[in-house]
Amino acid sequence: MIAVSGAEMVKMIVAYDGGDFHGFQRQREEPTVQSSLERALSEVNRAEVSIQGAGRTDAGVHARGQVVAFRPRVQIPLHRWPRAVNRLLPSGLVVRSAESVGQDFDPVRHARWKHYRYEISCGENPSPFERRYVCWLPTQLSVSKMQCAGHRLLGRHDFSSFQVSGRPVASPVRSLYQLAVHRQEGRIITDMVADGFLYKMARSIVGTLIYVGEGRIMPEEMRDILRERNRSRAGPTAPAQGLYMLRVQY
Amino acid sequence: MIAVSGAEMVKMIVAYDGGDFHGFQRQREEPTVQSSLERALSEVNRAEVSIQGAGRTDAGVHARGQVVAFRPRVQIPLHRWPRAVNRLLPSGLVVRSAESVGQDFDPVRHARWKHYRYEISCGENPSPFERRYVCWLPTQLSVSKMQCAGHRLLGRHDFSSFQVSGRPVASPVRSLYQLAVHRQEGRIITDMVADGFLYKMARSIVGTLIYVGEGRIMPEEMRDILRERNRSRAGPTAPAQGLYMLRVQY
């Protein structure tokens, strides 16, 4: 049992069903991931606790490996944090694990890469059991065309064409390390790993890949779309419920 | 393309997320499976249409193969019924297929057997993505004890001990043809096939098997529990969200 002192931070990995929350970020009225976690942590710590998250996921976007950090006010053995917090959280949000990190830990700035996954299900009728957790399309997609288009986005680029305005950033340049599309158990999975994602970048990339899979955009056009730095040149923003924040690496 | 005449009935297989409905049966205020289907069918038929269902599932209970039948008022090729109805249904309810049956078809009386499945997930933290679709338990269960107890329920018996009062029936005798418990992808699956199920019988059987799996009831006690015809002798009624109506055979 390792106890943490007040000077250190606790880093937790959390999972949530995005359909239950109005996004990650704290809001005055609506339930969000941050406000639910802060309320539970404040109760356990018997003091006002605020958290920092690795990424501000939008309403409807899920997480299996979101990372949050906070400064504990009580001495609790690390392995007991998940259970202590989980009993106070709504059922759509769960703490998976906790570890101790240094007091200068910053879950945003210290992230080396983030892994997002997008799940698509194609077929005539959407399954009532999947609709909250995948993007359903009535049309079939060409996975090989999507793979081909995805390869053309790899590397360090200005991703302005895949950014939705709303959150100003210093630079729209990001490094996309991996973009893999494959079929798995009847679904089309798109894995994206980058040093960071612009606002709605993951969903804008997937929306564009869906257009490629449908034959509306040619894989060869991807470099032009990047070069033009114009959001309207790319495909639509894919729906939130297919997107998962899988992992953040430090 | 086979058109149906007004004299025949249409039998449809439907699936639904039970968490979205206040059970199958029509109610005045609350959304139910029956009222949602009847509203959509009445719109397509341009006339008041009522349906009969094979089983009145409770609030929270899911279906992958519920059977409903209705008398069509318009001539629509059979294969077009699912799409015509689905576009008018809420997202938690979907018509999977349609076929033509004789005008005397009765989905309750003509059912030869029904297949229900119950899904349990054991582990320290419930997954936010499973909580609507499985029964989560923090304890581990002995599947071999559950199998052993389940075998003792097979056959033709008075199942009063596994019936919740509320829906009077002529006879509490049913034939249980199959009761199989197995592990699959981290879950404990219980399959039950019978010529009919009393009110909350499937969930009462599973609640009792959970007590067996936890060691609170011995597998050898099952025959006594049946013989005593006393609901309080058996285990609790397992929660609705783990139960699926899988198939009805005619």
Tab-separated table of N, CA, C and O in Angstrom, chain B residues 177-228:
chain	number	residue	atom	x	y	z
B	177	TYR	N	-37.469	-27.135	-21.390
B	177	TYR	CA	-36.759	-28.068	-22.280
B	177	TYR	C	-35.243	-27.928	-22.177
B	177	TYR	O	-34.503	-28.879	-22.384
B	178	GLN	N	-34.794	-26.699	-21.934
B	178	GLN	CA	-33.352	-26.482	-21.886
B	178	GLN	C	-33.026	-25.438	-20.832
B	178	GLN	O	-33.760	-24.447	-20.688
B	179	LEU	N	-31.965	-25.689	-20.076
B	179	LEU	CA	-31.445	-24.659	-19.197
B	179	LEU	C	-29.939	-24.835	-19.184
B	179	LEU	O	-29.405	-25.769	-18.577
B	180	ALA	N	-29.240	-23.973	-19.927
B	180	ALA	CA	-27.795	-24.122	-20.096
B	180	ALA	C	-27.096	-22.869	-19.607
B	180	ALA	O	-27.499	-21.757	-19.936
B	181	VAL	N	-26.058	-23.074	-18.784
B	181	VAL	CA	-25.267	-21.949	-18.275
B	181	VAL	C	-23.849	-22.104	-18.807
B	181	VAL	O	-23.262	-23.182	-18.686
B	182	HIS	N	-23.310	-21.058	-19.419
B	182	HIS	CA	-21.917	-21.149	-19.868
B	182	HIS	C	-21.273	-19.774	-19.875
B	182	HIS	O	-21.946	-18.754	-19.847
B	183	ARG	N	-19.936	-19.771	-19.899
B	183	ARG	CA	-19.181	-18.519	-19.993
B	183	ARG	C	-18.923	-18.188	-21.457
B	183	ARG	O	-18.651	-19.084	-22.260
B	184	GLN	N	-19.015	-16.907	-21.776
B	184	GLN	CA	-18.742	-16.479	-23.147
B	184	GLN	C	-18.246	-15.038	-23.110
B	184	GLN	O	-18.955	-14.141	-22.664
B	185	GLU	N	-17.033	-14.834	-23.570
B	185	GLU	CA	-16.438	-13.494	-23.635
B	185	GLU	C	-16.591	-12.719	-22.324
B	185	GLU	O	-17.070	-11.578	-22.311
B	186	GLY	N	-16.233	-13.379	-21.239
B	186	GLY	CA	-16.266	-12.691	-19.940
B	186	GLY	C	-17.631	-12.602	-19.309
B	186	GLY	O	-17.773	-12.054	-18.210
B	187	ARG	N	-18.659	-13.108	-19.975
B	187	ARG	CA	-20.003	-13.062	-19.396
B	187	ARG	C	-20.479	-14.460	-19.026
B	187	ARG	O	-19.983	-15.448	-19.552
B	188	ILE	N	-21.459	-14.512	-18.132
B	188	ILE	CA	-22.113	-15.781	-17.825
B	188	ILE	C	-23.493	-15.734	-18.474
B	188	ILE	O	-24.317	-14.865	-18.165
B	189	ILE	N	-23.702	-16.655	-19.422
B	189	ILE	CA	-24.924	-16.689	-20.218
B	189	ILE	C	-25.806	-17.828	-19.722
B	189	ILE	O	-25.341	-18.950	-19.568
B	190	THR	N	-27.081	-17.544	-19.480
B	190	THR	CA	-28.050	-18.581	-19.132
B	190	THR	C	-29.120	-18.634	-20.217
B	190	THR	O	-29.818	-17.645	-20.451
B	191	ASP	N	-29.196	-19.773	-20.911
B	191	ASP	CA	-30.217	-19.963	-21.946
B	191	ASP	C	-31.347	-20.825	-21.395
B	191	ASP	O	-31.098	-21.879	-20.802
B	192	MET	N	-32.579	-20.353	-21.599
B	192	MET	CA	-33.753	-21.074	-21.091
B	192	MET	C	-34.760	-21.251	-22.221
B	192	MET	O	-35.151	-20.262	-22.860
B	193	VAL	N	-35.164	-22.495	-22.463
B	193	VAL	CA	-36.167	-22.787	-23.484
B	193	VAL	C	-37.311	-23.536	-22.815
B	193	VAL	O	-37.096	-24.542	-22.143
B	194	ALA	N	-38.535	-23.032	-22.985
B	194	ALA	CA	-39.709	-23.666	-22.372
B	194	ALA	C	-40.921	-23.475	-23.269
B	194	ALA	O	-40.916	-22.615	-24.163
B	195	ASP	N	-41.965	-24.273	-23.007
B	195	ASP	CA	-43.195	-24.099	-23.784
B	195	ASP	C	-43.939	-22.835	-23.360
B	195	ASP	O	-44.887	-22.414	-24.026
B	196	GLY	N	-43.519	-22.243	-22.282
B	196	GLY	CA	-44.094	-20.987	-21.840
B	196	GLY	C	-43.420	-20.568	-20.551
B	196	GLY	O	-42.802	-21.402	-19.871
B	197	PHE	N	-43.511	-19.291	-20.228
B	197	PHE	CA	-42.900	-18.775	-19.001
B	197	PHE	C	-43.973	-18.062	-18.187
B	197	PHE	O	-44.712	-17.238	-18.718
B	198	LEU	N	-44.030	-18.369	-16.887
B	198	LEU	CA	-44.936	-17.651	-15.984
B	198	LEU	C	-44.406	-16.234	-15.785
B	198	LEU	O	-43.287	-15.903	-16.206
B	199	TYR	N	-45.193	-15.401	-15.099
B	199	TYR	CA	-44.815	-14.004	-14.890
B	199	TYR	C	-43.500	-13.914	-14.104
B	199	TYR	O	-43.403	-14.412	-12.978
B	200	LYS	N	-42.478	-13.315	-14.721
B	200	LYS	CA	-41.129	-13.156	-14.150
B	200	LYS	C	-40.448	-14.479	-13.816
B	200	LYS	O	-39.528	-14.519	-12.994
B	201	MET	N	-40.875	-15.562	-14.476
B	201	MET	CA	-40.278	-16.880	-14.219
B	201	MET	C	-38.805	-16.925	-14.633
B	201	MET	O	-37.955	-17.436	-13.885
B	202	ALA	N	-38.485	-16.382	-15.812
B	202	ALA	CA	-37.093	-16.447	-16.282
B	202	ALA	C	-36.171	-15.715	-15.306
B	202	ALA	O	-35.106	-16.219	-14.919
B	203	ARG	N	-36.586	-14.527	-14.863
B	203	ARG	CA	-35.754	-13.750	-13.949
B	203	ARG	C	-35.718	-14.363	-12.550
B	203	ARG	O	-34.715	-14.214	-11.834
B	204	SER	N	-36.788	-15.064	-12.141
B	204	SER	CA	-36.780	-15.730	-10.835
B	204	SER	C	-35.839	-16.929	-10.857
B	204	SER	O	-35.132	-17.199	-9.877
B	205	ILE	N	-35.823	-17.655	-11.981
B	205	ILE	CA	-34.894	-18.783	-12.116
B	205	ILE	C	-33.453	-18.266	-12.054
B	205	ILE	O	-32.619	-18.790	-11.310
B	206	VAL	N	-33.164	-17.199	-12.804
B	206	VAL	CA	-31.788	-16.686	-12.825
B	206	VAL	C	-31.389	-16.129	-11.454
B	206	VAL	O	-30.276	-16.362	-10.978
B	207	GLY	N	-32.311	-15.418	-10.794
B	207	GLY	CA	-32.001	-14.903	-9.459
B	207	GLY	C	-31.650	-16.030	-8.503
B	207	GLY	O	-30.753	-15.897	-7.660
B	208	THR	N	-32.330	-17.152	-8.654
B	208	THR	CA	-32.052	-18.317	-7.819
B	208	THR	C	-30.704	-18.942	-8.197
B	208	THR	O	-29.910	-19.318	-7.329
B	209	LEU	N	-30.436	-19.010	-9.508
B	209	LEU	CA	-29.144	-19.552	-9.948
B	209	LEU	C	-27.986	-18.666	-9.471
B	209	LEU	O	-26.899	-19.155	-9.169
B	210	ILE	N	-28.203	-17.352	-9.408
B	210	ILE	CA	-27.161	-16.458	-8.888
B	210	ILE	C	-26.887	-16.796	-7.412
B	210	ILE	O	-25.725	-16.902	-6.992
B	211	TYR	N	-27.935	-17.013	-6.637
B	211	TYR	CA	-27.749	-17.430	-5.238
B	211	TYR	C	-26.986	-18.756	-5.163
B	211	TYR	O	-26.160	-18.946	-4.278
B	212	VAL	N	-27.271	-19.666	-6.089
B	212	VAL	CA	-26.541	-20.941	-6.133
B	212	VAL	C	-25.067	-20.671	-6.458
B	212	VAL	O	-24.167	-21.200	-5.801
B	213	GLY	N	-24.837	-19.825	-7.454
B	213	GLY	CA	-23.461	-19.505	-7.865
B	213	GLY	C	-22.671	-18.826	-6.764
B	213	GLY	O	-21.444	-18.937	-6.695
B	214	GLU	N	-23.370	-18.119	-5.864
B	214	GLU	CA	-22.716	-17.453	-4.742
B	214	GLU	C	-22.581	-18.375	-3.534
B	214	GLU	O	-21.993	-17.978	-2.517
B	215	GLY	N	-23.196	-19.561	-3.623
B	215	GLY	CA	-23.095	-20.509	-2.509
B	215	GLY	C	-24.179	-20.328	-1.447
B	215	GLY	O	-24.125	-20.957	-0.382
B	216	ARG	N	-25.159	-19.480	-1.701
B	216	ARG	CA	-26.211	-19.246	-0.698
B	216	ARG	C	-27.311	-20.299	-0.767
B	216	ARG	O	-28.057	-20.488	0.196
B	217	ILE	N	-27.463	-20.950	-1.922
B	217	ILE	CA	-28.408	-22.053	-2.081
B	217	ILE	C	-27.609	-23.211	-2.681
B	217	ILE	O	-26.759	-22.989	-3.552
B	218	MET	N	-27.853	-24.442	-2.217
B	218	MET	CA	-27.153	-25.608	-2.760
B	218	MET	C	-27.901	-26.112	-4.000
B	218	MET	O	-29.146	-26.080	-4.015
B	219	PRO	N	-27.183	-26.613	-5.010
B	219	PRO	CA	-27.861	-27.144	-6.193
B	219	PRO	C	-28.883	-28.227	-5.831
B	219	PRO	O	-29.929	-28.336	-6.466
B	220	GLU	N	-28.594	-28.974	-4.772
B	220	GLU	CA	-29.477	-30.073	-4.367
B	220	GLU	C	-30.846	-29.578	-3.874
B	220	GLU	O	-31.790	-30.357	-3.792
B	221	GLU	N	-30.929	-28.299	-3.509
B	221	GLU	CA	-32.179	-27.763	-2.967
B	221	GLU	C	-33.223	-27.465	-4.037
B	221	GLU	O	-34.371	-27.155	-3.707
B	222	MET	N	-32.841	-27.517	-5.313
B	222	MET	CA	-33.755	-27.044	-6.361
B	222	MET	C	-35.060	-27.841	-6.398
B	222	MET	O	-36.137	-27.278	-6.575
B	223	ARG	N	-34.959	-29.178	-6.217
B	223	ARG	CA	-36.170	-30.000	-6.257
B	223	ARG	C	-37.107	-29.644	-5.108
B	223	ARG	O	-38.313	-29.569	-5.269
B	224	ASP	N	-36.527	-29.373	-3.922
B	224	ASP	CA	-37.346	-28.959	-2.775
B	224	ASP	C	-38.034	-27.629	-3.052
B	224	ASP	O	-39.203	-27.438	-2.717
B	225	ILE	N	-37.283	-26.723	-3.642
B	225	ILE	CA	-37.843	-25.392	-3.936
B	225	ILE	C	-39.036	-25.534	-4.882
B	225	ILE	O	-40.090	-24.925	-4.670
B	226	LEU	N	-38.873	-26.380	-5.923
B	226	LEU	CA	-39.987	-26.629	-6.850
B	226	LEU	C	-41.186	-27.202	-6.090
B	226	LEU	O	-42.315	-26.742	-6.241
B	227	ARG	N	-40.912	-28.207	-5.255
B	227	ARG	CA	-41.969	-28.955	-4.579
B	227	ARG	C	-42.778	-28.073	-3.627
B	227	ARG	O	-43.981	-28.246	-3.488
B	228	GLU	N	-42.109	-27.124	-2.993
B	228	GLU	CA	-42.801	-26.305	-1.984
B	228	GLU	C	-43.747	-25.271	-2.593
B	228	GLU	O	-44.589	-24.721	-1.873
